[in-house]
Amino acid sequence: MTAPSPPPPSPPSPSPPSLSPPHPLSSEVPPPPEDLPQTVERALEEDIGPGDLTAALVPADALGRATILTREPALLCGIPYAQATFARLDAQLEIRWLREEGTQLEAGATFCTLSGRARALLTGERTALNFLQLLSGTATATHAYVARLAGSGCRLLDTRKTVPGLRRAQKYAVRVGGGQNHRIGLFDGILIKENHIMAAGSIGAAVARARAAGTRVPVEVEVETLEELREALAARADIALLDEFSLAALGEAVAITRAAAHPLKLEASGGVTLETVRAIADTGVDFVSVGAITKHVRAVDLSMRFEWRAAG
């Protein structure tokens, strides 16, 4: 089988606004990232290289049918990536999705059927499953946190702690799971951390330089103490990231912010788990960020089963 051609140049990266409105599960699924074709091309090139030596043992005109099922409950995510994978290998494959993106799957559920040339089915199996397993895992983990936050008014954020090369795909999965994207990368948001503050001289100086730069994105400052929070308030930052604050300290931070002449938004971060996330939200913070939903993601256990028939 001929290997995929080199991917076309990637389009310029879009700059979505930081902390955009969250995607509720009850509404339409968010559109897939613009770099989806390039991501699929890279994945196929990585797997196939100059050609699939094993699939070449199968007659070129052999036909087959396959089904994809899950062995465990999961939130389905990754359909656009799997669809693009098989379409890239053989546009004539017949693919039918029995469940929609973002829907809950029960263990044992079959959610896709495919039929067509056997070589394309065999070659695309692993790449398609890799996308579905990883992105469904990300969406499922996200949804678990979102469920704990229901009714609190606090929104779940992701981070930049993603699988290299798959950031936009994973952040798409976070949206499918009901979470909210923080900044995509270093280009579309300002997060002033300890080292930035030290280099600039102070929180006030760092925020002032961010404002002077003229970038039209929220300015966020990571703070480790209530005194640093007061400095961020005085500097007119937009958001304060409360790093590793205790529940009591989070409550104090909320009170200080609400009493301020120019309040800002509060994001809690650091060591958040499913067991602690609701208590954190109940302190009154606006956001809670969890790196584990993309960094510690566990792939969903999926399987692709085949049936073969002679060419007719």
C-alpha atoms as a printed R data frame, in Angstrom:
    type eleno elety resid chain resno       x       y      z
1   ATOM     1    CA   MET     A     1   0.000   0.000  0.000
2   ATOM     2    CA   THR     A     2   1.265   3.439 -0.829
3   ATOM     3    CA   ALA     A     3   2.110   5.580  2.165
4   ATOM     4    CA   PRO     A     4   0.229   8.859  2.682
5   ATOM     5    CA   SER     A     5   1.681  11.865  0.917
6   ATOM     6    CA   PRO     A     6   3.457  14.468  3.052
7   ATOM     7    CA   PRO     A     7   0.985  16.648  4.922
8   ATOM     8    CA   PRO     A     8   0.221  20.074  3.442
9   ATOM     9    CA   PRO     A     9   1.496  23.137  5.265
10  ATOM    10    CA   SER     A    10  -0.483  23.850  8.389
11  ATOM    11    CA   PRO     A    11  -2.751  26.899  8.258
12  ATOM    12    CA   PRO     A    12  -1.996  29.788 10.603
13  ATOM    13    CA   SER     A    13  -3.025  28.946 14.144
14  ATOM    14    CA   PRO     A    14  -6.262  30.629 15.139
15  ATOM    15    CA   SER     A    15  -6.240  32.767 18.269
16  ATOM    16    CA   PRO     A    16  -9.436  31.997 20.151
17  ATOM    17    CA   PRO     A    17 -10.194  34.255 23.102
18  ATOM    18    CA   SER     A    18  -8.920  32.948 26.419
19  ATOM    19    CA   LEU     A    19 -11.538  31.492 28.755
20  ATOM    20    CA   SER     A    20 -14.228  31.252 26.089
21  ATOM    21    CA   PRO     A    21 -17.736  30.141 27.087
22  ATOM    22    CA   PRO     A    22 -17.938  26.463 28.092
23  ATOM    23    CA   HIS     A    23 -19.514  23.819 25.897
24  ATOM    24    CA   PRO     A    24 -22.504  22.213 27.674
25  ATOM    25    CA   LEU     A    25 -23.163  18.595 26.838
26  ATOM    26    CA   SER     A    26 -26.738  19.403 25.964
27  ATOM    27    CA   SER     A    27 -25.822  21.716 23.084
28  ATOM    28    CA   GLU     A    28 -24.164  21.097 19.748
29  ATOM    29    CA   VAL     A    29 -20.782  19.420 19.711
30  ATOM    30    CA   PRO     A    30 -17.968  21.939 19.098
31  ATOM    31    CA   PRO     A    31 -16.382  21.952 15.643
32  ATOM    32    CA   PRO     A    32 -13.166  19.920 15.349
33  ATOM    33    CA   PRO     A    33  -9.852  21.818 15.293
34  ATOM    34    CA   GLU     A    34  -8.644  23.319 12.032
35  ATOM    35    CA   ASP     A    35  -5.453  21.266 12.181
36  ATOM    36    CA   LEU     A    36  -7.349  17.947 12.108
37  ATOM    37    CA   PRO     A    37  -6.192  17.012  8.553
38  ATOM    38    CA   GLN     A    38  -2.553  17.634  9.440
39  ATOM    39    CA   THR     A    39  -2.889  15.704 12.704
40  ATOM    40    CA   VAL     A    40  -4.344  12.692 10.885
41  ATOM    41    CA   GLU     A    41  -1.662  12.862  8.179
42  ATOM    42    CA   ARG     A    42   1.105  12.864 10.773
43  ATOM    43    CA   ALA     A    43  -0.428   9.913 12.591
44  ATOM    44    CA   LEU     A    44  -0.755   7.859  9.400
45  ATOM    45    CA   GLU     A    45   2.748   8.713  8.269
46  ATOM    46    CA   GLU     A    46   4.076   7.702 11.678
47  ATOM    47    CA   ASP     A    47   2.364   4.317 11.466
48  ATOM    48    CA   ILE     A    48   2.575   3.438  7.770
49  ATOM    49    CA   GLY     A    49   5.865   4.986  6.700
50  ATOM    50    CA   PRO     A    50   6.712   3.773  3.174
51  ATOM    51    CA   GLY     A    51   3.926   1.167  3.253
52  ATOM    52    CA   ASP     A    52   1.932  -1.361  5.301
53  ATOM    53    CA   LEU     A    53   3.908  -4.574  4.771
54  ATOM    54    CA   THR     A    54   1.366  -6.798  6.488
55  ATOM    55    CA   ALA     A    55  -1.747  -5.453  4.788
56  ATOM    56    CA   ALA     A    56   0.033  -5.976  1.456
57  ATOM    57    CA   LEU     A    57  -0.337  -9.739  2.039
58  ATOM    58    CA   VAL     A    58  -4.100  -9.345  1.609
59  ATOM    59    CA   PRO     A    59  -5.389  -9.337 -2.000
60  ATOM    60    CA   ALA     A    60  -5.987  -5.806 -3.204
61  ATOM    61    CA   ASP     A    61  -9.616  -6.555 -4.087
62  ATOM    62    CA   ALA     A    62 -10.478  -8.393 -0.851
63  ATOM    63    CA   LEU     A    63 -13.470  -6.915  0.948
64  ATOM    64    CA   GLY     A    64 -14.343  -6.847  4.597
65  ATOM    65    CA   ARG     A    65 -16.617  -5.520  7.261
66  ATOM    66    CA   ALA     A    66 -15.714  -4.279 10.734
67  ATOM    67    CA   THR     A    67 -17.404  -2.995 13.864
68  ATOM    68    CA   ILE     A    68 -15.961  -0.846 16.639
69  ATOM    69    CA   LEU     A    69 -17.170  -1.363 20.190
70  ATOM    70    CA   THR     A    70 -16.271  -0.315 23.701
71  ATOM    71    CA   ARG     A    71 -15.503  -2.715 26.527
72  ATOM    72    CA   GLU     A    72 -16.250  -0.111 29.219
73  ATOM    73    CA   PRO     A    73 -18.551   2.864 29.788
74  ATOM    74    CA   ALA     A    74 -17.226   6.035 28.156
75  ATOM    75    CA   LEU     A    75 -18.110   9.351 26.618
76  ATOM    76    CA   LEU     A    76 -17.576   8.947 22.879
77  ATOM    77    CA   CYS     A    77 -15.121  11.395 21.331
78  ATOM    78    CA   GLY     A    78 -12.893  11.347 18.264
79  ATOM    79    CA   ILE     A    79 -15.337  10.543 15.478
80  ATOM    80    CA   PRO     A    80 -14.009  13.300 13.153
81  ATOM    81    CA   TYR     A    81 -10.457  11.975 13.561
82  ATOM    82    CA   ALA     A    82 -11.387   8.338 12.932
83  ATOM    83    CA   GLN     A    83 -13.568   9.310  9.972
84  ATOM    84    CA   ALA     A    84 -10.726  11.328  8.425
85  ATOM    85    CA   THR     A    85  -8.280   8.463  9.007
86  ATOM    86    CA   PHE     A    86 -10.278   5.917  7.020
87  ATOM    87    CA   ALA     A    87 -11.331   8.444  4.366
88  ATOM    88    CA   ARG     A    88  -7.680   9.310  3.777
89  ATOM    89    CA   LEU     A    89  -6.896   5.631  3.096
90  ATOM    90    CA   ASP     A    90  -9.956   4.827  0.976
91  ATOM    91    CA   ALA     A    91 -12.666   7.359  0.222
92  ATOM    92    CA   GLN     A    92 -14.931   4.510 -0.920
93  ATOM    93    CA   LEU     A    93 -15.208   2.897  2.497
94  ATOM    94    CA   GLU     A    94 -18.729   2.859  3.886
95  ATOM    95    CA   ILE     A    95 -18.667   4.149  7.468
96  ATOM    96    CA   ARG     A    96 -21.743   4.348  9.665
97  ATOM    97    CA   TRP     A    97 -21.650   5.879 13.133
98  ATOM    98    CA   LEU     A    98 -24.349   4.394 15.354
99  ATOM    99    CA   ARG     A    99 -23.764   6.919 18.167
100 ATOM   100    CA   GLU     A   100 -23.076  10.632 18.013
101 ATOM   101    CA   GLU     A   101 -20.018  12.476 19.250
102 ATOM   102    CA   GLY     A   102 -20.321  13.341 22.932
103 ATOM   103    CA   THR     A   103 -22.832  10.619 23.799
104 ATOM   104    CA   GLN     A   104 -22.473   8.178 26.669
105 ATOM   105    CA   LEU     A   105 -21.573   4.606 25.737
106 ATOM   106    CA   GLU     A   106 -22.394   1.617 27.873
107 ATOM   107    CA   ALA     A   107 -19.950  -1.285 28.149
108 ATOM   108    CA   GLY     A   108 -20.257  -3.591 25.152
109 ATOM   109    CA   ALA     A   109 -21.877  -0.981 22.895
110 ATOM   110    CA   THR     A   110 -21.105  -1.120 19.174
111 ATOM   111    CA   PHE     A   111 -20.927   2.429 17.853
112 ATOM   112    CA   CYS     A   112 -19.496   2.137 14.344
113 ATOM   113    CA   THR     A   113 -19.656  -0.187 11.343
114 ATOM   114    CA   LEU     A   114 -17.328  -0.104  8.335
115 ATOM   115    CA   SER     A   115 -17.228  -1.985  5.061
116 ATOM   116    CA   GLY     A   116 -15.053  -1.919  1.975
117 ATOM   117    CA   ARG     A   117 -11.554  -2.870  0.899
118 ATOM   118    CA   ALA     A   118  -9.835  -4.972  3.533
119 ATOM   119    CA   ARG     A   119  -6.443  -3.326  3.160
120 ATOM   120    CA   ALA     A   120  -7.773   0.099  4.123
121 ATOM   121    CA   LEU     A   121  -9.641  -1.325  7.102
122 ATOM   122    CA   LEU     A   122  -6.554  -3.141  8.357
123 ATOM   123    CA   THR     A   123  -4.177  -0.247  7.792
124 ATOM   124    CA   GLY     A   124  -6.399   2.349  9.432
125 ATOM   125    CA   GLU     A   125  -7.429   0.263 12.431
126 ATOM   126    CA   ARG     A   126  -4.739   1.271 14.907
127 ATOM   127    CA   THR     A   127  -4.574   4.957 14.017
128 ATOM   128    CA   ALA     A   128  -8.347   5.342 14.176
129 ATOM   129    CA   LEU     A   129  -8.561   3.475 17.473
130 ATOM   130    CA   ASN     A   130  -5.706   5.516 18.926
131 ATOM   131    CA   PHE     A   131  -7.616   8.713 18.255
132 ATOM   132    CA   LEU     A   132 -10.897   7.321 19.579
133 ATOM   133    CA   GLN     A   133  -9.344   5.784 22.700
134 ATOM   134    CA   LEU     A   134  -7.314   8.832 23.706
135 ATOM   135    CA   LEU     A   135  -9.954  11.448 22.970
136 ATOM   136    CA   SER     A   136 -12.763   9.420 24.522
137 ATOM   137    CA   GLY     A   137 -10.551   9.002 27.581
138 ATOM   138    CA   THR     A   138 -10.001  12.754 27.771
139 ATOM   139    CA   ALA     A   139 -13.698  13.545 27.309
140 ATOM   140    CA   THR     A   140 -14.718  10.893 29.848
141 ATOM   141    CA   ALA     A   141 -12.324  12.206 32.496
142 ATOM   142    CA   THR     A   142 -13.468  15.761 31.830
143 ATOM   143    CA   HIS     A   143 -17.118  14.817 32.144
144 ATOM   144    CA   ALA     A   144 -16.485  13.201 35.528
145 ATOM   145    CA   TYR     A   145 -15.182  16.516 36.897
146 ATOM   146    CA   VAL     A   146 -17.911  18.541 35.226
147 ATOM   147    CA   ALA     A   147 -20.537  16.332 36.832
148 ATOM   148    CA   ARG     A   148 -19.070  17.072 40.266
149 ATOM   149    CA   LEU     A   149 -19.271  20.823 39.559
150 ATOM   150    CA   ALA     A   150 -22.911  20.782 38.441
151 ATOM   151    CA   GLY     A   151 -24.901  23.626 40.009
152 ATOM   152    CA   SER     A   152 -21.877  25.290 41.620
153 ATOM   153    CA   GLY     A   153 -21.336  28.025 39.050
154 ATOM   154    CA   CYS     A   154 -17.658  27.063 38.884
155 ATOM   155    CA   ARG     A   155 -16.265  26.030 35.497
156 ATOM   156    CA   LEU     A   156 -13.644  23.394 34.728
157 ATOM   157    CA   LEU     A   157 -10.557  24.490 32.797
158 ATOM   158    CA   ASP     A   158  -7.885  22.437 31.072
159 ATOM   159    CA   THR     A   159  -4.164  23.290 30.950
160 ATOM   160    CA   ARG     A   160  -1.208  23.073 28.544
161 ATOM   161    CA   LYS     A   161  -0.240  19.700 30.036
162 ATOM   162    CA   THR     A   162  -1.163  17.740 26.928
163 ATOM   163    CA   VAL     A   163   0.267  14.947 24.757
164 ATOM   164    CA   PRO     A   164   2.850  16.557 22.427
165 ATOM   165    CA   GLY     A   165   1.402  17.081 18.959
166 ATOM   166    CA   LEU     A   166  -2.170  16.429 20.100
167 ATOM   167    CA   ARG     A   167  -2.963  19.561 22.093
168 ATOM   168    CA   ARG     A   168  -5.769  20.843 19.909
169 ATOM   169    CA   ALA     A   169  -7.254  17.364 19.656
170 ATOM   170    CA   GLN     A   170  -7.251  16.932 23.427
171 ATOM   171    CA   LYS     A   171  -8.621  20.408 24.027
172 ATOM   172    CA   TYR     A   172 -11.392  19.578 21.573
173 ATOM   173    CA   ALA     A   173 -12.111  16.470 23.670
174 ATOM   174    CA   VAL     A   174 -12.263  18.603 26.806
175 ATOM   175    CA   ARG     A   175 -14.967  20.701 25.155
176 ATOM   176    CA   VAL     A   176 -16.869  17.584 24.116
177 ATOM   177    CA   GLY     A   177 -16.711  16.451 27.750
178 ATOM   178    CA   GLY     A   178 -18.273  19.709 28.932
179 ATOM   179    CA   GLY     A   179 -15.102  21.444 30.083
180 ATOM   180    CA   GLN     A   180 -13.693  24.770 29.001
181 ATOM   181    CA   ASN     A   181 -10.433  25.546 27.266
182 ATOM   182    CA   HIS     A   182  -7.953  27.843 28.954
183 ATOM   183    CA   ARG     A   183  -5.347  29.234 26.571
184 ATOM   184    CA   ILE     A   184  -4.390  27.011 23.641
185 ATOM   185    CA   GLY     A   185  -0.716  27.927 23.905
186 ATOM   186    CA   LEU     A   186   1.655  30.734 24.756
187 ATOM   187    CA   PHE     A   187   0.309  32.846 21.903
188 ATOM   188    CA   ASP     A   188  -3.310  33.410 22.928
189 ATOM   189    CA   GLY     A   189  -3.197  34.170 26.631
190 ATOM   190    CA   ILE     A   190  -1.019  35.771 29.296
191 ATOM   191    CA   LEU     A   191  -0.313  33.844 32.486
192 ATOM   192    CA   ILE     A   192   2.279  35.591 34.637
193 ATOM   193    CA   LYS     A   193   4.008  33.054 36.871
194 ATOM   194    CA   GLU     A   194   6.666  33.242 39.569
195 ATOM   195    CA   ASN     A   195   9.624  33.418 37.196
196 ATOM   196    CA   HIS     A   196   7.945  36.105 35.086
197 ATOM   197    CA   ILE     A   197   7.325  38.135 38.228
198 ATOM   198    CA   MET     A   198  10.918  37.786 39.365
199 ATOM   199    CA   ALA     A   199  12.224  38.840 35.964
200 ATOM   200    CA   ALA     A   200   9.874  41.823 35.767
201 ATOM   201    CA   GLY     A   201  10.523  42.914 39.364
202 ATOM   202    CA   SER     A   202   7.002  42.685 40.772
203 ATOM   203    CA   ILE     A   203   3.444  41.667 39.995
204 ATOM   204    CA   GLY     A   204   2.536  45.276 39.305
205 ATOM   205    CA   ALA     A   205   5.429  45.712 36.873
206 ATOM   206    CA   ALA     A   206   4.613  42.475 35.049
207 ATOM   207    CA   VAL     A   207   0.941  43.382 34.640
208 ATOM   208    CA   ALA     A   208   1.855  46.903 33.505
209 ATOM   209    CA   ARG     A   209   4.133  45.505 30.813
210 ATOM   210    CA   ALA     A   210   1.394  43.141 29.687
211 ATOM   211    CA   ARG     A   211  -1.003  46.073 29.336
212 ATOM   212    CA   ALA     A   212   1.587  48.171 27.541
213 ATOM   213    CA   ALA     A   213   2.115  45.397 24.995
214 ATOM   214    CA   GLY     A   214  -1.417  46.052 23.735
215 ATOM   215    CA   THR     A   215  -2.448  42.399 23.458
216 ATOM   216    CA   ARG     A   216  -6.204  42.011 23.698
217 ATOM   217    CA   VAL     A   217  -6.323  38.950 25.935
218 ATOM   218    CA   PRO     A   218  -7.023  38.573 29.663
219 ATOM   219    CA   VAL     A   219  -4.016  39.044 31.933
220 ATOM   220    CA   GLU     A   220  -3.769  36.305 34.551
221 ATOM   221    CA   VAL     A   221  -1.349  36.216 37.487
222 ATOM   222    CA   GLU     A   222  -0.378  33.138 39.470
223 ATOM   223    CA   VAL     A   223  -0.318  33.929 43.193
224 ATOM   224    CA   GLU     A   224   0.823  31.816 46.111
225 ATOM   225    CA   THR     A   225  -0.298  34.004 49.029
226 ATOM   226    CA   LEU     A   226  -3.138  36.342 49.913
227 ATOM   227    CA   GLU     A   227  -0.688  39.239 49.875
228 ATOM   228    CA   GLU     A   228   0.205  38.424 46.274
229 ATOM   229    CA   LEU     A   229  -3.515  38.311 45.501
230 ATOM   230    CA   ARG     A   230  -3.843  41.845 46.861
231 ATOM   231    CA   GLU     A   231  -0.960  42.903 44.611
232 ATOM   232    CA   ALA     A   232  -2.731  41.372 41.595
233 ATOM   233    CA   LEU     A   233  -5.918  43.250 42.539
234 ATOM   234    CA   ALA     A   234  -4.016  46.520 42.881
235 ATOM   235    CA   ALA     A   235  -2.394  45.931 39.489
236 ATOM   236    CA   ARG     A   236  -5.838  45.438 37.895
237 ATOM   237    CA   ALA     A   237  -5.150  41.930 36.619
238 ATOM   238    CA   ASP     A   238  -8.123  40.144 35.080
239 ATOM   239    CA   ILE     A   239  -7.664  36.733 36.719
240 ATOM   240    CA   ALA     A   240  -5.687  35.359 39.652
241 ATOM   241    CA   LEU     A   241  -4.586  31.740 39.656
242 ATOM   242    CA   LEU     A   242  -4.587  30.564 43.275
243 ATOM   243    CA   ASP     A   243  -1.825  27.978 43.397
244 ATOM   244    CA   GLU     A   244  -2.093  25.244 46.033
245 ATOM   245    CA   PHE     A   245  -4.377  27.277 48.331
246 ATOM   246    CA   SER     A   246  -6.104  25.496 51.199
247 ATOM   247    CA   LEU     A   247  -9.907  25.563 51.320
248 ATOM   248    CA   ALA     A   248  -9.759  28.161 54.071
249 ATOM   249    CA   ALA     A   249  -7.373  30.329 52.057
250 ATOM   250    CA   LEU     A   250  -9.574  29.988 48.972
251 ATOM   251    CA   GLY     A   251 -12.523  31.256 51.010
252 ATOM   252    CA   GLU     A   252 -10.478  34.230 52.193
253 ATOM   253    CA   ALA     A   253  -9.375  34.953 48.634
254 ATOM   254    CA   VAL     A   254 -12.999  35.009 47.477
255 ATOM   255    CA   ALA     A   255 -13.949  37.408 50.297
256 ATOM   256    CA   ILE     A   256 -11.027  39.730 49.550
257 ATOM   257    CA   THR     A   257 -11.843  39.781 45.854
258 ATOM   258    CA   ARG     A   258 -15.552  40.451 46.308
259 ATOM   259    CA   ALA     A   259 -14.780  43.375 48.603
260 ATOM   260    CA   ALA     A   260 -12.276  44.917 46.191
261 ATOM   261    CA   ALA     A   261 -13.037  48.066 44.215
262 ATOM   262    CA   HIS     A   262 -11.944  46.289 41.037
263 ATOM   263    CA   PRO     A   263 -12.559  42.542 41.584
264 ATOM   264    CA   LEU     A   264 -11.029  39.910 39.358
265 ATOM   265    CA   LYS     A   265 -11.853  36.307 38.483
266 ATOM   266    CA   LEU     A   266 -10.359  33.508 40.561
267 ATOM   267    CA   GLU     A   267  -8.973  30.198 39.317
268 ATOM   268    CA   ALA     A   268  -8.023  27.460 41.771
269 ATOM   269    CA   SER     A   269  -5.262  25.067 40.739
270 ATOM   270    CA   GLY     A   270  -2.915  22.461 42.120
271 ATOM   271    CA   GLY     A   271  -3.612  18.967 43.416
272 ATOM   272    CA   VAL     A   272  -7.284  18.991 42.424
273 ATOM   273    CA   THR     A   273  -8.954  15.569 42.421
274 ATOM   274    CA   LEU     A   274 -12.459  14.246 41.885
275 ATOM   275    CA   GLU     A   275 -12.757  13.962 45.646
276 ATOM   276    CA   THR     A   276 -11.799  17.601 46.327
277 ATOM   277    CA   VAL     A   277 -13.099  19.507 43.305
278 ATOM   278    CA   ARG     A   278 -16.613  20.163 44.646
279 ATOM   279    CA   ALA     A   279 -15.365  21.520 47.961
280 ATOM   280    CA   ILE     A   280 -13.019  23.818 46.050
281 ATOM   281    CA   ALA     A   281 -15.869  25.038 43.849
282 ATOM   282    CA   ASP     A   282 -18.062  25.681 46.881
283 ATOM   283    CA   THR     A   283 -15.593  28.282 48.171
284 ATOM   284    CA   GLY     A   284 -16.875  30.566 45.421
285 ATOM   285    CA   VAL     A   285 -13.994  30.527 42.931
286 ATOM   286    CA   ASP     A   286 -14.897  31.057 39.290
287 ATOM   287    CA   PHE     A   287 -12.722  28.353 37.741
288 ATOM   288    CA   VAL     A   288 -10.839  25.243 38.714
289 ATOM   289    CA   SER     A   289  -8.091  23.958 36.432
290 ATOM   290    CA   VAL     A   290  -7.129  20.283 36.262
291 ATOM   291    CA   GLY     A   291  -4.065  19.130 34.322
292 ATOM   292    CA   ALA     A   292  -4.876  15.472 34.947
293 ATOM   293    CA   ILE     A   293  -7.736  15.395 32.430
294 ATOM   294    CA   THR     A   294  -5.189  15.678 29.604
295 ATOM   295    CA   LYS     A   295  -1.901  14.707 31.254
296 ATOM   296    CA   HIS     A   296  -2.926  11.569 33.137
297 ATOM   297    CA   VAL     A   297  -5.569  10.459 30.672
298 ATOM   298    CA   ARG     A   298  -6.268   6.723 30.426
299 ATOM   299    CA   ALA     A   299  -7.278   5.454 27.006
300 ATOM   300    CA   VAL     A   300 -10.743   3.891 26.794
301 ATOM   301    CA   ASP     A   301 -10.722   0.175 26.039
302 ATOM   302    CA   LEU     A   302 -12.071  -0.126 22.486
303 ATOM   303    CA   SER     A   303 -11.963  -2.981 19.997
304 ATOM   304    CA   MET     A   304 -12.360  -3.333 16.232
305 ATOM   305    CA   ARG     A   305 -13.743  -6.677 15.062
306 ATOM   306    CA   PHE     A   306 -13.569  -7.917 11.473
307 ATOM   307    CA   GLU     A   307 -15.528 -10.123  9.088
308 ATOM   308    CA   TRP     A   308 -14.153 -11.073  5.674
309 ATOM   309    CA   ARG     A   309 -15.753 -11.958  2.368
310 ATOM   310    CA   ALA     A   310 -14.377 -12.688 -1.052
311 ATOM   311    CA   ALA     A   311 -14.411 -10.044 -3.734
312 ATOM   312    CA   GLY     A   312 -17.501 -10.366 -5.884
